[in-house]
Tab-separated table of C-alpha atoms in Angstrom:
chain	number	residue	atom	x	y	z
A	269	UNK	CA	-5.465	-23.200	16.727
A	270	UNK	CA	-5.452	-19.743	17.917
A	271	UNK	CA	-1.893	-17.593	16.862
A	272	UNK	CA	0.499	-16.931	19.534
A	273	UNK	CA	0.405	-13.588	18.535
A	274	UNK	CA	-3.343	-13.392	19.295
A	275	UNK	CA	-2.934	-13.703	23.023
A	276	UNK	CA	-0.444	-10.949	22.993
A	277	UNK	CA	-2.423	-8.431	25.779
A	278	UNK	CA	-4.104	-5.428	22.975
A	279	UNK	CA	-4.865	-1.920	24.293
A	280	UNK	CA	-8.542	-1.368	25.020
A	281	UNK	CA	-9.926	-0.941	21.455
A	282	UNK	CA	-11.790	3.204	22.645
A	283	UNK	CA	-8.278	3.912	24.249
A	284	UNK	CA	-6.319	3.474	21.228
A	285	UNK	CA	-8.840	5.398	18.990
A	286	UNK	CA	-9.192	8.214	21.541
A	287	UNK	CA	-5.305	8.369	21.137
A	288	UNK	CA	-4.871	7.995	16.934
A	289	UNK	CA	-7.787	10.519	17.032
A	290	UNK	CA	-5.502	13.167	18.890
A	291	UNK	CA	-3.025	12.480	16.829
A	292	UNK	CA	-5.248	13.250	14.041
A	293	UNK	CA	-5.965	16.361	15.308
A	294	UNK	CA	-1.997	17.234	16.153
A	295	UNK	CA	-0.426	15.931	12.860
A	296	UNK	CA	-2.258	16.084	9.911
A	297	UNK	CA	-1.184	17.473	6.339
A	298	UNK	CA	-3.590	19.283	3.531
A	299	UNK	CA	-1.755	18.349	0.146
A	300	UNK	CA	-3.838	21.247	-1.544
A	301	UNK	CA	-1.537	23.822	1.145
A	302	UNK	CA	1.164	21.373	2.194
A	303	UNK	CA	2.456	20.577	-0.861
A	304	UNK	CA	3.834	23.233	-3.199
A	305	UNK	CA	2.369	21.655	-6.424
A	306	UNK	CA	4.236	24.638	-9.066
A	307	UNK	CA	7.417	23.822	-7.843
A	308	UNK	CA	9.812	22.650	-10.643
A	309	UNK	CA	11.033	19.547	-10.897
A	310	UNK	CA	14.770	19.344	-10.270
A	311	UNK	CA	17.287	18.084	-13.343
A	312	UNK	CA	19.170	14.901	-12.739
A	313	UNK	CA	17.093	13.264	-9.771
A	314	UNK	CA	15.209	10.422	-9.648
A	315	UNK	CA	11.335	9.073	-9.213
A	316	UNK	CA	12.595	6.131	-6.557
A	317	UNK	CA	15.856	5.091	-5.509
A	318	UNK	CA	16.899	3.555	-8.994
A	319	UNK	CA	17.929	0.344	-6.797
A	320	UNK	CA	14.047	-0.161	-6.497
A	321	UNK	CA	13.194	-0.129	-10.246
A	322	UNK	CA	11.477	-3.177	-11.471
A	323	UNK	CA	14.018	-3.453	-14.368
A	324	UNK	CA	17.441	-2.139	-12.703
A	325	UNK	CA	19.872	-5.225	-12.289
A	326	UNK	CA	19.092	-6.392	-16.166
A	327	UNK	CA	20.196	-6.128	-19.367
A	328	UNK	CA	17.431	-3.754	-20.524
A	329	UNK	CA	18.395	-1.720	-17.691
A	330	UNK	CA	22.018	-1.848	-18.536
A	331	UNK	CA	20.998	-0.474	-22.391
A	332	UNK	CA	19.251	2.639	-21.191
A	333	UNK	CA	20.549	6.016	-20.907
A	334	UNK	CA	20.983	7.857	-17.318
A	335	UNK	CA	18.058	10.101	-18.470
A	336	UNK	CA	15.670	7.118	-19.556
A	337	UNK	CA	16.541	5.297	-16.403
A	338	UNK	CA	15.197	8.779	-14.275
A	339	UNK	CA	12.398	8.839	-16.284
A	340	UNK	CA	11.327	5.407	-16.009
A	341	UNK	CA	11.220	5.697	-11.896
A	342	UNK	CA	9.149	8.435	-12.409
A	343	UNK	CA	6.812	6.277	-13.914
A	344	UNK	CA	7.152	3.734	-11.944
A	345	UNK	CA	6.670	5.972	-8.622
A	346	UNK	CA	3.583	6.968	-10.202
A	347	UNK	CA	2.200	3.564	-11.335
A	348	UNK	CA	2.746	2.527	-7.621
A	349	UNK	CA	0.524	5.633	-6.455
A	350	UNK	CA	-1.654	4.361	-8.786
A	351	UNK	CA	-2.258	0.948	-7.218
A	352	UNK	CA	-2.151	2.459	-3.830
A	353	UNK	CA	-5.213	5.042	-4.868
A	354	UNK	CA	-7.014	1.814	-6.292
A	355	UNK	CA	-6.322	0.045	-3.327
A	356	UNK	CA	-7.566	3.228	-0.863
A	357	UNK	CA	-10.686	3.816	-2.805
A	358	UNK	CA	-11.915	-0.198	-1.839
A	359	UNK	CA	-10.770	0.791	1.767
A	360	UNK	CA	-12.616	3.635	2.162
A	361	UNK	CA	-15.883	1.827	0.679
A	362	UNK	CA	-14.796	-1.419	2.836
A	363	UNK	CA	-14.929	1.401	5.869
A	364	UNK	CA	-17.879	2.851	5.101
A	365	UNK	CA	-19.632	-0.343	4.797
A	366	UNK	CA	-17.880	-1.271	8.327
A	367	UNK	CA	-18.927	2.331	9.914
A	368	UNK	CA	-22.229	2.290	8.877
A	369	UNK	CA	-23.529	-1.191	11.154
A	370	UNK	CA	-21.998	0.223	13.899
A	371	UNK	CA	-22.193	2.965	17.240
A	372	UNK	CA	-20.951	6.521	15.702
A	373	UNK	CA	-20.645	7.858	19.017
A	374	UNK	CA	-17.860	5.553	19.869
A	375	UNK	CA	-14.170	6.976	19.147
A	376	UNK	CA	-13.434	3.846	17.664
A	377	UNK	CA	-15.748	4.868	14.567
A	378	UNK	CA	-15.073	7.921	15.011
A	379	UNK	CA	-11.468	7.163	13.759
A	380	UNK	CA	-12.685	4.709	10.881
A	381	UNK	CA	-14.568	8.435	9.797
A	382	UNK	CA	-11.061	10.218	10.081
A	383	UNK	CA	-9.254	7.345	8.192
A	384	UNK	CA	-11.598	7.779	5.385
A	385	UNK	CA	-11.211	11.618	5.329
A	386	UNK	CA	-7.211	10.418	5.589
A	387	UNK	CA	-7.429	8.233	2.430
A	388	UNK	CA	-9.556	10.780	0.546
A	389	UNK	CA	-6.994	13.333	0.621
A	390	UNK	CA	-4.323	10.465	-0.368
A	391	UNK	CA	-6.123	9.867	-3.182
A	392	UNK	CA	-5.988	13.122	-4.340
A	393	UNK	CA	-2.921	13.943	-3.914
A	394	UNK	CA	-1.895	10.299	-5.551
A	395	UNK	CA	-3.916	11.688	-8.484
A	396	UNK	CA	-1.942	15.122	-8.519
A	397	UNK	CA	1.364	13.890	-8.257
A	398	UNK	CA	0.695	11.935	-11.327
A	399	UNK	CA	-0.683	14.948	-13.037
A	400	UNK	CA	2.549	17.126	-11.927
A	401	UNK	CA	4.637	14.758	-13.011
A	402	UNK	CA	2.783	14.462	-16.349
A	403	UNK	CA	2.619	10.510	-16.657
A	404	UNK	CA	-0.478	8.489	-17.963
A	405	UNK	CA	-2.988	7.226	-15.815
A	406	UNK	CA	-1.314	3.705	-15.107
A	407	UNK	CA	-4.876	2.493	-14.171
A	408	UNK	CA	-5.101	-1.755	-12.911
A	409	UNK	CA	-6.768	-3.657	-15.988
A	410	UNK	CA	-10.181	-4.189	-16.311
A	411	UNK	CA	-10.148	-7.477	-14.375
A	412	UNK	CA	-7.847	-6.557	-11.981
A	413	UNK	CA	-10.768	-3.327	-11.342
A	414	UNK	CA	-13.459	-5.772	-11.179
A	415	UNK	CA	-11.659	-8.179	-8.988
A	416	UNK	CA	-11.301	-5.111	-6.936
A	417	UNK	CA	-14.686	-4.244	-6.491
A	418	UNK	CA	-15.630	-7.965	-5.564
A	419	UNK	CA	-13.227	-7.479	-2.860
A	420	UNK	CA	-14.601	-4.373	-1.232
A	421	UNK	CA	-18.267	-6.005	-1.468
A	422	UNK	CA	-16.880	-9.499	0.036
A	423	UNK	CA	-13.812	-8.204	2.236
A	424	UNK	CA	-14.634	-7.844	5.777
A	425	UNK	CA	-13.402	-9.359	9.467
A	426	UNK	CA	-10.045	-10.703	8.933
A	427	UNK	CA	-9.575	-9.971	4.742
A	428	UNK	CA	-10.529	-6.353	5.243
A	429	UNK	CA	-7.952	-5.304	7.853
A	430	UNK	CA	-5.549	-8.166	6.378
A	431	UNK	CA	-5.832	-6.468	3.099
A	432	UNK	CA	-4.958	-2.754	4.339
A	433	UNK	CA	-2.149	-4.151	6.682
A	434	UNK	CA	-0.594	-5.809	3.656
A	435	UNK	CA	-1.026	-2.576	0.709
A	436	UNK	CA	-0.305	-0.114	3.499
A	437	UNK	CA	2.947	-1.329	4.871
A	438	UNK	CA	4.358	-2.323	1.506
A	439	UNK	CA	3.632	0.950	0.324
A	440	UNK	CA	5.080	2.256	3.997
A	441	UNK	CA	8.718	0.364	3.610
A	442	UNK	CA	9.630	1.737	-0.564
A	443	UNK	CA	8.302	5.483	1.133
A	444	UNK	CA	10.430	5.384	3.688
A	445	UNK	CA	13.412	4.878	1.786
A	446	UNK	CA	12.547	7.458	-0.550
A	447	UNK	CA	11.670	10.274	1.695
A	448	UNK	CA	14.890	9.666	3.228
A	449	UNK	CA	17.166	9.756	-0.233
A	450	UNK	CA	17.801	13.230	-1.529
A	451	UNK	CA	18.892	11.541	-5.042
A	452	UNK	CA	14.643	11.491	-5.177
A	453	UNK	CA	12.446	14.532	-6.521
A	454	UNK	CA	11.785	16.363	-3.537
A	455	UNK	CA	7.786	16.579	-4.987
A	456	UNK	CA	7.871	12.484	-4.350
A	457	UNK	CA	9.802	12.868	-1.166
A	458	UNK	CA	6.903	15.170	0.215
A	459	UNK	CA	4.338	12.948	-0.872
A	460	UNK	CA	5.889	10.172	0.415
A	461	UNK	CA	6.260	11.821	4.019
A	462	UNK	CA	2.903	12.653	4.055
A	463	UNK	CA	1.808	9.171	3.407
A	464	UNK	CA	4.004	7.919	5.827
A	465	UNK	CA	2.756	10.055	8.472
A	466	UNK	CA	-0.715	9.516	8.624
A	467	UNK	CA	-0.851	5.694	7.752
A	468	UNK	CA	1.805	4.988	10.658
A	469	UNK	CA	-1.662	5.339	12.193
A	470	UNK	CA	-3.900	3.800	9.847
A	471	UNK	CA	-1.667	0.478	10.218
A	472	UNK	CA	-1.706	0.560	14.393
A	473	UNK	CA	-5.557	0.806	14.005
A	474	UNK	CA	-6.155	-2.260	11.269
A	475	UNK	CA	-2.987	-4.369	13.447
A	476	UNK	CA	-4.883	-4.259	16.814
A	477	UNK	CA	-8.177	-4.928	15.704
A	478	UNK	CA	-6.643	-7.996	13.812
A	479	UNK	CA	-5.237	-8.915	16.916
A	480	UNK	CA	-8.718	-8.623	18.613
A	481	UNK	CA	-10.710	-10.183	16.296
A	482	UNK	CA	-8.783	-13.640	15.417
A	483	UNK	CA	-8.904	-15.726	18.360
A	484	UNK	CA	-12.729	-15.336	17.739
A	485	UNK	CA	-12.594	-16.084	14.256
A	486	UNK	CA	-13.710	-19.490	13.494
A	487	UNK	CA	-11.760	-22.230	11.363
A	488	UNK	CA	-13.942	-21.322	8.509
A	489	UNK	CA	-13.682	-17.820	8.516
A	490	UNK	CA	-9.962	-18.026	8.586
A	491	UNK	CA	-9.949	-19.751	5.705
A	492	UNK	CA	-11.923	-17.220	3.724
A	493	UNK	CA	-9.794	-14.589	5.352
A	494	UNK	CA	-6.634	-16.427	3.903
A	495	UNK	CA	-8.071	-16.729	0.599
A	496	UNK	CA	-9.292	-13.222	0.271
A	497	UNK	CA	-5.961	-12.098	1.482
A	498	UNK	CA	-3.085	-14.106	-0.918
A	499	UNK	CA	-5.536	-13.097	-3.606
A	500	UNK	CA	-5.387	-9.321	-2.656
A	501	UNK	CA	-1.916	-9.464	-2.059
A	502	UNK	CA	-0.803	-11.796	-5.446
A	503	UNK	CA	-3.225	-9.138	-7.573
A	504	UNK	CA	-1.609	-6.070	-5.782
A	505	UNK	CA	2.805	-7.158	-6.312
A	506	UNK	CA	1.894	-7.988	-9.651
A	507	UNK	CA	0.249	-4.724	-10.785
A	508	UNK	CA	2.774	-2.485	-8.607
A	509	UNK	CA	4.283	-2.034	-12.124
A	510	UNK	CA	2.007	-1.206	-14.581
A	511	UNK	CA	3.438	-3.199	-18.268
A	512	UNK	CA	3.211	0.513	-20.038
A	513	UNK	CA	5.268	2.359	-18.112
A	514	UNK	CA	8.409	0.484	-19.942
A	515	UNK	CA	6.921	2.562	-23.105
A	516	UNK	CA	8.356	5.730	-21.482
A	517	UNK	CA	11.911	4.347	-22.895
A	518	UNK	CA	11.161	3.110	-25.617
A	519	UNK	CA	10.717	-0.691	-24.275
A	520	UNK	CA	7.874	-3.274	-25.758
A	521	UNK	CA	5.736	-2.965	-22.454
A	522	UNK	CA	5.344	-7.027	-22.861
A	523	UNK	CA	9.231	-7.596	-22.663
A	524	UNK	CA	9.770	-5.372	-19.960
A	525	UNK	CA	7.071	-7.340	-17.875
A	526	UNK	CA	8.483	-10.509	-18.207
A	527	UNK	CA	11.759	-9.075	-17.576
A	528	UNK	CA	10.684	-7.497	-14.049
A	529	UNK	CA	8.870	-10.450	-13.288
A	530	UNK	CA	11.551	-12.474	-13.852
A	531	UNK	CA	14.743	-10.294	-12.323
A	532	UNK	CA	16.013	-11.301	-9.192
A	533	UNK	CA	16.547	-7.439	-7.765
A	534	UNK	CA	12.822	-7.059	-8.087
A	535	UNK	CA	11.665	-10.198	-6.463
A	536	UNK	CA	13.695	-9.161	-4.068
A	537	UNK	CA	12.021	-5.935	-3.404
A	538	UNK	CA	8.980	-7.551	-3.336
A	539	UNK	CA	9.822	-9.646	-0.700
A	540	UNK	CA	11.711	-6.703	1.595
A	541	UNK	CA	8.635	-4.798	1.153
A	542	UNK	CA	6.490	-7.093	2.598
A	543	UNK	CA	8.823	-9.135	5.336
A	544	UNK	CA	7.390	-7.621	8.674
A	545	UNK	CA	3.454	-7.687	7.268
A	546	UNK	CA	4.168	-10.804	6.542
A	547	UNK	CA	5.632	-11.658	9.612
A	548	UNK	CA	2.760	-10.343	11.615
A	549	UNK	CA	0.002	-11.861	9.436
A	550	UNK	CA	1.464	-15.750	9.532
A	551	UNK	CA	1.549	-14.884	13.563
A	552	UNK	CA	-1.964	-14.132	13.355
A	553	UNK	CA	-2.945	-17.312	11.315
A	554	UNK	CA	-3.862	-15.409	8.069
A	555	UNK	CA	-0.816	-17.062	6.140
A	556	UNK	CA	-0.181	-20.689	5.274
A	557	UNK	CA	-2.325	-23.356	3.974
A	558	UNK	CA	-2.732	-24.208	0.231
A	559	UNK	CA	-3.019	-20.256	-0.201
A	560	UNK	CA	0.579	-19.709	0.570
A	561	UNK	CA	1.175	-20.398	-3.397
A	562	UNK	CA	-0.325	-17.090	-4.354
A	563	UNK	CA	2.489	-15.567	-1.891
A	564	UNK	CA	5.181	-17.434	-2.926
A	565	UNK	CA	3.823	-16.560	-6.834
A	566	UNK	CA	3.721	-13.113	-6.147
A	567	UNK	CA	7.844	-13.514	-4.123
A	568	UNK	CA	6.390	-11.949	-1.507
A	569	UNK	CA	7.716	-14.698	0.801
């Protein structure tokens, strides 16, 4: 059965490039100039809002100090970059692999080209943040890497845009309430408005050509593509928070695990986080089914 959303009218797939292109063009950022990396960091503020910490709410949160809780949402905003970089550097491979069987001359490649040069410079600037702030390199496990390049060799149609509507606009909602909160470090605030910026557009491009390609998708593809998806999304909430940043504070990275996955303020993020990508994927018939587990697993619905 084809979504509801699916039959929604979509603007004409060249139109919308020609327009994210010129906003390419008007409102782009160069974290090597934008960002003024040898700024110091500022006493007494915070990584993330300490609301969103995987461990505020419990009683390991309620034994640390004011200065251990700042310094474990520093870690925690960086483990999160982390992921996202991870996540970005399968994109721009899944993108590549997308470009290269198709027309170049058409803007709507043309702007898969310019999302790649996007993510690049995310990455980076993922990577320096994490430098600046002088954290470890919170990398995903060694199955959760390989699992990861699986996906960018498999994901395509329906799991490839799927997969960067879900990261993207999780990533979107926490960095849009931390721009916005001057209790946060203004080096993540920046970081975060950059991001912001210039996947607003990234997310319009992947949402319309879901929207285009469904109703064509047959009942076996959508399966795969709902596989492929809770599977992305499932390994992506669970290593948000990497188990050794709770070693910052002094915290057995095992028992600070279990206690994020098992605090009720955290699910709860989870779930905010992802509430309109969700909304907008089960519209489009990529949630639901058997796979709907793996979302539930992950409290991301």
């Amino acid at each position: 059965m084809t979504a509801p959303a699916a039959r929604k009218p979509v603007q004409d797939r060249e139109a919308t490039a020609e327009r994210l292109l010129r906003s390419s063009v008007e409102k782009s950022y160069e974290p090597h100039l934008d960002i003024d990396w040898e700024a110091p960091l500022v006493d007494g503020l915070w990584g993330i809002p300490p609301h969103r910490s995987s461990l505020y709410g419990t009683a390991l949160w309620d034994g640390l100090t004011e200065e251990h809780r700042r310094t474990l949402t520093i870690h925690e905003v960086c483990s999160v970059a982390r992921i996202g970089l991870w996540f970005e550097i399968i994109l721009m491979q899944m993108l590549l692999r997308y470009a290269y069987d198709r027309d170049p001359r058409r803007a709507h490649i043309q702007y898969a080209l310019t999302e790649i040069a996007d993510e690049c410079r995310h990455s980076i600037m993922f990577a320096k943040m994490t430098e600046r702030y002088g954290v470890p390199d919170y990398a995903p496990s060694g199955l959760t890497h390989n699992l990861g390049r699986l996906f960018k060799t498999v994901g395509q149609g329906p799991a490839m845009f799927g997969g960067t509507l879900f990261v993207e606009e999780i990533l979107d909602r926490f960095q849009r309430e931390s721009m916005r909160d001057e209790t946060v470090q203004p080096l993540t605030r920046m970081v975060n408005r950059i991001h912001v910026t210039e996947e607003a557009r990234h997310v319009r491009y992947a949402r319309e050509e879901l929207q285009r390609i469904m109703p064509r998708t047959t009942r076996t593809q959508r399966g795969i593509g709902r596989y492929l998806l809770a599977r992305i999304a499932f390994v992506v909430a669970r290593n948000l928070i990497h188990p050794d940043v709770y070693a910052s504070v002094g915290i057995d990275p095992e028992v600070g695990r279990k206690a994020a996955l098992a605090n009720p303020h955290w699910q709860e993020s989870l779930r905010w986080s992802a509430a309109k990508c969700v909304e907008f994927l089960r519209e489009q018939g990529l949630i639901g089914g058997p796979t709907e587990l793996l979302w539930k697993k992950a409290h991301l619905v």
